[in-house]
């Protein structure tokens, strides 16, 4: 079974950020299902708005309350991550960045990640490459090539909506490919096999 964590950092309810997250999740599920016939895909959503206070508290105290701890586990135990946030001041929202700040800094190493964002105008579209990718590069995540930005206009006209649909489909295919090629393995301590006593004694004769 493939598990995909979908983090959305929208501040309103309902939000275009969550809408985009849902569509990206559906695209990823469809692409993984084609890529891995007969396999199952489990999508686990993480909404940051309801746990905003817990995120702030964790930054101040270093302690994760139950809601935040569950969200952290969802991300760290997933096979892939879809991360969607609104763009504020040419970067990801403070809520989204704060959530990343309270994650285990080594927890998303090699994790396939699809980045997406929403904003008022297309002028913010470069934020994914200039502001988001460096953060995930620092975390050593495996970010897929296609990022998806949705401006207000993308939800309007038929032509703009079709272009957004195409980007979403492409991003889903990219994530499915990244999952298949992923180097990520369960993080567990591996102990070397002990050297037997006879071998130790044999080394004394040389």
PDB file of C-alpha atoms in Angstrom:
ATOM      1  CA  UNK A   1       0.000   0.000   0.000  1.00  0.00           C
ATOM      2  CA  UNK A   2       1.185   3.491  -0.876  1.00  0.00           C
ATOM      3  CA  UNK A   3       0.466   6.234   1.639  1.00  0.00           C
ATOM      4  CA  UNK A   4       0.288   9.864   0.498  1.00  0.00           C
ATOM      5  CA  UNK A   5       0.152  12.646   3.098  1.00  0.00           C
ATOM      6  CA  UNK A   6      -1.590  15.799   1.875  1.00  0.00           C
ATOM      7  CA  UNK A   7      -0.796  18.930   3.888  1.00  0.00           C
ATOM      8  CA  UNK A   8      -2.873  22.040   3.227  1.00  0.00           C
ATOM      9  CA  UNK A   9      -2.192  25.347   4.956  1.00  0.00           C
ATOM     10  CA  UNK A  10      -5.250  27.332   3.919  1.00  0.00           C
ATOM     11  CA  UNK A  11      -6.409  29.916   6.432  1.00  0.00           C
ATOM     12  CA  UNK A  12     -10.066  30.099   5.451  1.00  0.00           C
ATOM     13  CA  UNK A  13     -12.778  27.463   5.449  1.00  0.00           C
ATOM     14  CA  UNK A  14     -13.490  26.440   2.785  1.00  0.00           C
ATOM     15  CA  UNK A  15     -10.285  27.444   0.990  1.00  0.00           C
ATOM     16  CA  UNK A  16      -8.918  27.294  -2.524  1.00  0.00           C
ATOM     17  CA  UNK A  17      -5.786  25.782  -0.985  1.00  0.00           C
ATOM     18  CA  UNK A  18      -7.705  22.748   0.247  1.00  0.00           C
ATOM     19  CA  UNK A  19      -9.522  22.520  -3.089  1.00  0.00           C
ATOM     20  CA  UNK A  20      -6.213  22.403  -4.927  1.00  0.00           C
ATOM     21  CA  UNK A  21      -4.863  19.875  -2.431  1.00  0.00           C
ATOM     22  CA  UNK A  22      -7.848  17.596  -3.039  1.00  0.00           C
ATOM     23  CA  UNK A  23      -7.427  17.753  -6.811  1.00  0.00           C
ATOM     24  CA  UNK A  24      -3.709  17.046  -6.592  1.00  0.00           C
ATOM     25  CA  UNK A  25      -4.370  14.104  -4.293  1.00  0.00           C
ATOM     26  CA  UNK A  26      -6.902  12.667  -6.737  1.00  0.00           C
ATOM     27  CA  UNK A  27      -4.440  13.087  -9.604  1.00  0.00           C
ATOM     28  CA  UNK A  28      -1.677  11.380  -7.636  1.00  0.00           C
ATOM     29  CA  UNK A  29      -3.951   8.477  -6.711  1.00  0.00           C
ATOM     30  CA  UNK A  30      -4.955   8.016 -10.357  1.00  0.00           C
ATOM     31  CA  UNK A  31      -1.330   8.099 -11.531  1.00  0.00           C
ATOM     32  CA  UNK A  32      -0.098   5.698  -8.837  1.00  0.00           C
ATOM     33  CA  UNK A  33      -2.980   3.317  -9.618  1.00  0.00           C
ATOM     34  CA  UNK A  34      -1.909   3.219 -13.265  1.00  0.00           C
ATOM     35  CA  UNK A  35       1.755   2.896 -12.312  1.00  0.00           C
ATOM     36  CA  UNK A  36       1.109   0.132  -9.769  1.00  0.00           C
ATOM     37  CA  UNK A  37      -1.878  -1.932 -11.002  1.00  0.00           C
ATOM     38  CA  UNK A  38      -3.613  -3.764  -8.181  1.00  0.00           C
ATOM     39  CA  UNK A  39      -1.998  -1.654  -5.490  1.00  0.00           C
ATOM     40  CA  UNK A  40      -3.920   0.486  -3.036  1.00  0.00           C
ATOM     41  CA  UNK A  41      -3.354   4.144  -2.208  1.00  0.00           C
ATOM     42  CA  UNK A  42      -4.182   5.627   1.173  1.00  0.00           C
ATOM     43  CA  UNK A  43      -4.531   9.437   1.208  1.00  0.00           C
ATOM     44  CA  UNK A  44      -4.201  11.074   4.624  1.00  0.00           C
ATOM     45  CA  UNK A  45      -5.102  14.758   4.899  1.00  0.00           C
ATOM     46  CA  UNK A  46      -3.454  17.160   7.313  1.00  0.00           C
ATOM     47  CA  UNK A  47      -5.171  20.525   7.742  1.00  0.00           C
ATOM     48  CA  UNK A  48      -2.877  22.975   9.520  1.00  0.00           C
ATOM     49  CA  UNK A  49      -5.514  25.587  10.410  1.00  0.00           C
ATOM     50  CA  UNK A  50      -7.137  23.531  13.226  1.00  0.00           C
ATOM     51  CA  UNK A  51      -3.750  22.863  14.856  1.00  0.00           C
ATOM     52  CA  UNK A  52      -2.289  26.361  14.388  1.00  0.00           C
ATOM     53  CA  UNK A  53      -2.135  27.048  18.127  1.00  0.00           C
ATOM     54  CA  UNK A  54      -0.445  23.700  18.760  1.00  0.00           C
ATOM     55  CA  UNK A  55       2.197  24.543  16.138  1.00  0.00           C
ATOM     56  CA  UNK A  56       2.958  27.865  17.824  1.00  0.00           C
ATOM     57  CA  UNK A  57       3.058  26.224  21.256  1.00  0.00           C
ATOM     58  CA  UNK A  58       5.494  23.617  19.946  1.00  0.00           C
ATOM     59  CA  UNK A  59       7.793  26.340  18.647  1.00  0.00           C
ATOM     60  CA  UNK A  60       7.802  27.935  22.109  1.00  0.00           C
ATOM     61  CA  UNK A  61       7.985  24.819  24.263  1.00  0.00           C
ATOM     62  CA  UNK A  62       9.402  22.065  22.051  1.00  0.00           C
ATOM     63  CA  UNK A  63       6.443  19.862  22.980  1.00  0.00           C
ATOM     64  CA  UNK A  64       3.953  18.580  20.393  1.00  0.00           C
ATOM     65  CA  UNK A  65       0.342  18.381  21.596  1.00  0.00           C
ATOM     66  CA  UNK A  66      -1.720  15.378  20.387  1.00  0.00           C
ATOM     67  CA  UNK A  67      -3.140  17.017  17.249  1.00  0.00           C
ATOM     68  CA  UNK A  68       0.251  18.219  16.048  1.00  0.00           C
ATOM     69  CA  UNK A  69       1.933  14.941  16.985  1.00  0.00           C
ATOM     70  CA  UNK A  70      -0.601  13.049  14.852  1.00  0.00           C
ATOM     71  CA  UNK A  71       0.012  15.417  11.930  1.00  0.00           C
ATOM     72  CA  UNK A  72       3.769  14.956  12.250  1.00  0.00           C
ATOM     73  CA  UNK A  73       3.420  11.163  12.250  1.00  0.00           C
ATOM     74  CA  UNK A  74       1.214  11.304   9.167  1.00  0.00           C
ATOM     75  CA  UNK A  75       3.912  13.156   7.235  1.00  0.00           C
ATOM     76  CA  UNK A  76       6.915  11.246   8.559  1.00  0.00           C
ATOM     77  CA  UNK A  77       5.359   7.820   7.955  1.00  0.00           C
ATOM     78  CA  UNK A  78       4.081   8.576   4.450  1.00  0.00           C
ATOM     79  CA  UNK A  79       5.541   7.312   1.183  1.00  0.00           C
ATOM     80  CA  UNK A  80       4.981  10.712  -0.449  1.00  0.00           C
ATOM     81  CA  UNK A  81       3.845  14.223   0.427  1.00  0.00           C
ATOM     82  CA  UNK A  82       1.639  16.777  -1.308  1.00  0.00           C
ATOM     83  CA  UNK A  83       2.306  20.173   0.309  1.00  0.00           C
ATOM     84  CA  UNK A  84      -0.006  23.069  -0.560  1.00  0.00           C
ATOM     85  CA  UNK A  85       0.084  26.562   0.908  1.00  0.00           C
ATOM     86  CA  UNK A  86      -1.114  30.057   0.062  1.00  0.00           C
ATOM     87  CA  UNK A  87       1.571  32.548  -0.976  1.00  0.00           C
ATOM     88  CA  UNK A  88       2.093  35.492   1.362  1.00  0.00           C
ATOM     89  CA  UNK A  89       4.764  38.158   0.794  1.00  0.00           C
ATOM     90  CA  UNK A  90       6.444  36.114  -1.949  1.00  0.00           C
ATOM     91  CA  UNK A  91       6.779  33.014   0.235  1.00  0.00           C
ATOM     92  CA  UNK A  92       4.849  30.214   1.882  1.00  0.00           C
ATOM     93  CA  UNK A  93       2.467  31.142   4.687  1.00  0.00           C
ATOM     94  CA  UNK A  94       3.887  31.488   8.177  1.00  0.00           C
ATOM     95  CA  UNK A  95       1.678  28.601   9.281  1.00  0.00           C
ATOM     96  CA  UNK A  96       3.127  26.291   6.629  1.00  0.00           C
ATOM     97  CA  UNK A  97       6.725  27.274   7.403  1.00  0.00           C
ATOM     98  CA  UNK A  98       6.140  26.922  11.153  1.00  0.00           C
ATOM     99  CA  UNK A  99       4.842  23.385  10.639  1.00  0.00           C
ATOM    100  CA  UNK A 100       8.017  22.502   8.768  1.00  0.00           C
ATOM    101  CA  UNK A 101      10.053  24.108  11.562  1.00  0.00           C
ATOM    102  CA  UNK A 102       8.593  21.720  14.146  1.00  0.00           C
ATOM    103  CA  UNK A 103       9.095  18.601  12.021  1.00  0.00           C
ATOM    104  CA  UNK A 104      12.095  16.363  12.567  1.00  0.00           C
ATOM    105  CA  UNK A 105      14.658  17.983  10.248  1.00  0.00           C
ATOM    106  CA  UNK A 106      15.773  14.546   9.016  1.00  0.00           C
ATOM    107  CA  UNK A 107      12.264  13.138   8.803  1.00  0.00           C
ATOM    108  CA  UNK A 108      11.556  13.911   5.150  1.00  0.00           C
ATOM    109  CA  UNK A 109      14.933  12.933   3.719  1.00  0.00           C
ATOM    110  CA  UNK A 110      14.380  11.378   0.267  1.00  0.00           C
ATOM    111  CA  UNK A 111      10.600  11.708   0.669  1.00  0.00           C
ATOM    112  CA  UNK A 112       8.913  12.363  -2.723  1.00  0.00           C
ATOM    113  CA  UNK A 113       7.241  15.764  -2.442  1.00  0.00           C
ATOM    114  CA  UNK A 114       4.840  17.620  -4.725  1.00  0.00           C
ATOM    115  CA  UNK A 115       4.742  21.368  -4.065  1.00  0.00           C
ATOM    116  CA  UNK A 116       1.753  23.558  -4.859  1.00  0.00           C
ATOM    117  CA  UNK A 117       0.475  27.005  -3.983  1.00  0.00           C
ATOM    118  CA  UNK A 118      -2.459  29.359  -4.353  1.00  0.00           C
ATOM    119  CA  UNK A 119      -2.444  33.112  -4.718  1.00  0.00           C
ATOM    120  CA  UNK A 120      -4.411  36.073  -5.934  1.00  0.00           C
ATOM    121  CA  UNK A 121      -2.521  36.609  -9.191  1.00  0.00           C
ATOM    122  CA  UNK A 122      -0.072  34.752 -11.409  1.00  0.00           C
ATOM    123  CA  UNK A 123       2.664  37.166 -10.283  1.00  0.00           C
ATOM    124  CA  UNK A 124       3.177  34.882  -7.287  1.00  0.00           C
ATOM    125  CA  UNK A 125       3.707  31.744  -9.368  1.00  0.00           C
ATOM    126  CA  UNK A 126       7.520  31.815  -9.119  1.00  0.00           C
ATOM    127  CA  UNK A 127       7.324  31.524  -5.339  1.00  0.00           C
ATOM    128  CA  UNK A 128       7.284  27.727  -5.622  1.00  0.00           C
ATOM    129  CA  UNK A 129      10.703  27.652  -7.272  1.00  0.00           C
ATOM    130  CA  UNK A 130      12.301  30.617  -5.507  1.00  0.00           C
ATOM    131  CA  UNK A 131      10.899  30.258  -1.981  1.00  0.00           C
ATOM    132  CA  UNK A 132       9.524  26.733  -1.474  1.00  0.00           C
ATOM    133  CA  UNK A 133      12.098  24.503  -3.163  1.00  0.00           C
ATOM    134  CA  UNK A 134      15.086  25.845  -1.182  1.00  0.00           C
ATOM    135  CA  UNK A 135      13.348  24.935   2.084  1.00  0.00           C
ATOM    136  CA  UNK A 136      12.699  21.365   0.955  1.00  0.00           C
ATOM    137  CA  UNK A 137      16.193  21.131  -0.537  1.00  0.00           C
ATOM    138  CA  UNK A 138      17.539  21.958   2.930  1.00  0.00           C
ATOM    139  CA  UNK A 139      15.369  19.143   4.315  1.00  0.00           C
ATOM    140  CA  UNK A 140      16.804  16.840   1.579  1.00  0.00           C
ATOM    141  CA  UNK A 141      13.367  15.900   0.266  1.00  0.00           C
ATOM    142  CA  UNK A 142      12.960  14.567  -3.283  1.00  0.00           C
ATOM    143  CA  UNK A 143      10.851  17.337  -4.822  1.00  0.00           C
ATOM    144  CA  UNK A 144       9.223  16.494  -8.163  1.00  0.00           C
ATOM    145  CA  UNK A 145       9.885  18.794 -11.156  1.00  0.00           C
ATOM    146  CA  UNK A 146       6.319  19.988 -11.654  1.00  0.00           C
ATOM    147  CA  UNK A 147       5.004  22.492  -9.136  1.00  0.00           C
ATOM    148  CA  UNK A 148       1.406  23.674  -9.402  1.00  0.00           C
ATOM    149  CA  UNK A 149       0.343  27.262  -8.801  1.00  0.00           C
ATOM    150  CA  UNK A 150      -3.326  28.238  -8.959  1.00  0.00           C
ATOM    151  CA  UNK A 151      -4.288  31.918  -9.138  1.00  0.00           C
ATOM    152  CA  UNK A 152      -7.819  33.182  -8.682  1.00  0.00           C
ATOM    153  CA  UNK A 153      -8.291  33.343 -12.452  1.00  0.00           C
ATOM    154  CA  UNK A 154      -7.435  29.653 -12.812  1.00  0.00           C
ATOM    155  CA  UNK A 155     -10.735  28.736 -11.189  1.00  0.00           C
ATOM    156  CA  UNK A 156     -12.705  30.931 -13.601  1.00  0.00           C
ATOM    157  CA  UNK A 157     -12.594  30.667 -17.377  1.00  0.00           C
ATOM    158  CA  UNK A 158     -12.773  27.349 -19.170  1.00  0.00           C
ATOM    159  CA  UNK A 159      -9.381  27.873 -20.824  1.00  0.00           C
ATOM    160  CA  UNK A 160      -7.628  28.700 -17.551  1.00  0.00           C
ATOM    161  CA  UNK A 161      -9.302  25.789 -15.797  1.00  0.00           C
ATOM    162  CA  UNK A 162      -8.177  23.405 -18.557  1.00  0.00           C
ATOM    163  CA  UNK A 163      -4.585  24.636 -18.221  1.00  0.00           C
ATOM    164  CA  UNK A 164      -4.724  24.082 -14.458  1.00  0.00           C
ATOM    165  CA  UNK A 165      -6.138  20.585 -14.995  1.00  0.00           C
ATOM    166  CA  UNK A 166      -3.207  19.767 -17.286  1.00  0.00           C
ATOM    167  CA  UNK A 167      -0.672  20.925 -14.701  1.00  0.00           C
ATOM    168  CA  UNK A 168      -2.397  18.903 -11.993  1.00  0.00           C
ATOM    169  CA  UNK A 169      -2.351  15.753 -14.134  1.00  0.00           C
ATOM    170  CA  UNK A 170       1.336  16.243 -14.953  1.00  0.00           C
ATOM    171  CA  UNK A 171       2.185  16.759 -11.283  1.00  0.00           C
ATOM    172  CA  UNK A 172       0.353  13.561 -10.333  1.00  0.00           C
ATOM    173  CA  UNK A 173       2.344  11.590 -12.906  1.00  0.00           C
ATOM    174  CA  UNK A 174       5.576  13.129 -11.616  1.00  0.00           C
ATOM    175  CA  UNK A 175       4.762  12.115  -8.060  1.00  0.00           C
ATOM    176  CA  UNK A 176       3.884   8.558  -9.087  1.00  0.00           C
ATOM    177  CA  UNK A 177       7.234   8.284 -10.870  1.00  0.00           C
ATOM    178  CA  UNK A 178       9.054   9.648  -7.818  1.00  0.00           C
ATOM    179  CA  UNK A 179       7.334   7.123  -5.561  1.00  0.00           C
ATOM    180  CA  UNK A 180       8.404   4.284  -7.835  1.00  0.00           C
ATOM    181  CA  UNK A 181      12.003   5.537  -7.918  1.00  0.00           C
ATOM    182  CA  UNK A 182      12.164   6.527  -4.249  1.00  0.00           C
ATOM    183  CA  UNK A 183      15.221   5.652  -2.200  1.00  0.00           C
ATOM    184  CA  UNK A 184      13.300   6.217   1.008  1.00  0.00           C
ATOM    185  CA  UNK A 185      13.277   3.272   3.416  1.00  0.00           C
ATOM    186  CA  UNK A 186      11.841   2.911   6.915  1.00  0.00           C
ATOM    187  CA  UNK A 187      14.128   4.673   9.347  1.00  0.00           C
ATOM    188  CA  UNK A 188      15.442   1.995  11.633  1.00  0.00           C
ATOM    189  CA  UNK A 189      18.726   1.277  13.290  1.00  0.00           C
ATOM    190  CA  UNK A 190      20.725  -1.474  11.615  1.00  0.00           C
ATOM    191  CA  UNK A 191      23.218  -3.320  13.804  1.00  0.00           C
ATOM    192  CA  UNK A 192      26.240  -5.050  12.327  1.00  0.00           C
ATOM    193  CA  UNK A 193      26.444  -8.816  12.816  1.00  0.00           C
ATOM    194  CA  UNK A 194      28.676  -9.632  15.798  1.00  0.00           C
ATOM    195  CA  UNK A 195      32.073 -11.208  15.152  1.00  0.00           C
ATOM    196  CA  UNK A 196      32.191 -14.757  16.498  1.00  0.00           C
ATOM    197  CA  UNK A 197      34.597 -15.560  19.352  1.00  0.00           C
ATOM    198  CA  UNK A 198      36.668 -18.042  17.316  1.00  0.00           C
ATOM    199  CA  UNK A 199      37.453 -15.400  14.712  1.00  0.00           C
ATOM    200  CA  UNK A 200      38.530 -12.997  17.436  1.00  0.00           C
ATOM    201  CA  UNK A 201      40.910 -15.582  18.895  1.00  0.00           C
ATOM    202  CA  UNK A 202      42.238 -16.476  15.463  1.00  0.00           C
ATOM    203  CA  UNK A 203      43.265 -12.886  14.909  1.00  0.00           C
ATOM    204  CA  UNK A 204      45.521 -13.035  17.962  1.00  0.00           C
ATOM    205  CA  UNK A 205      47.831 -15.581  16.319  1.00  0.00           C
ATOM    206  CA  UNK A 206      48.914 -13.237  13.506  1.00  0.00           C
TER     207      UNK A 206
END
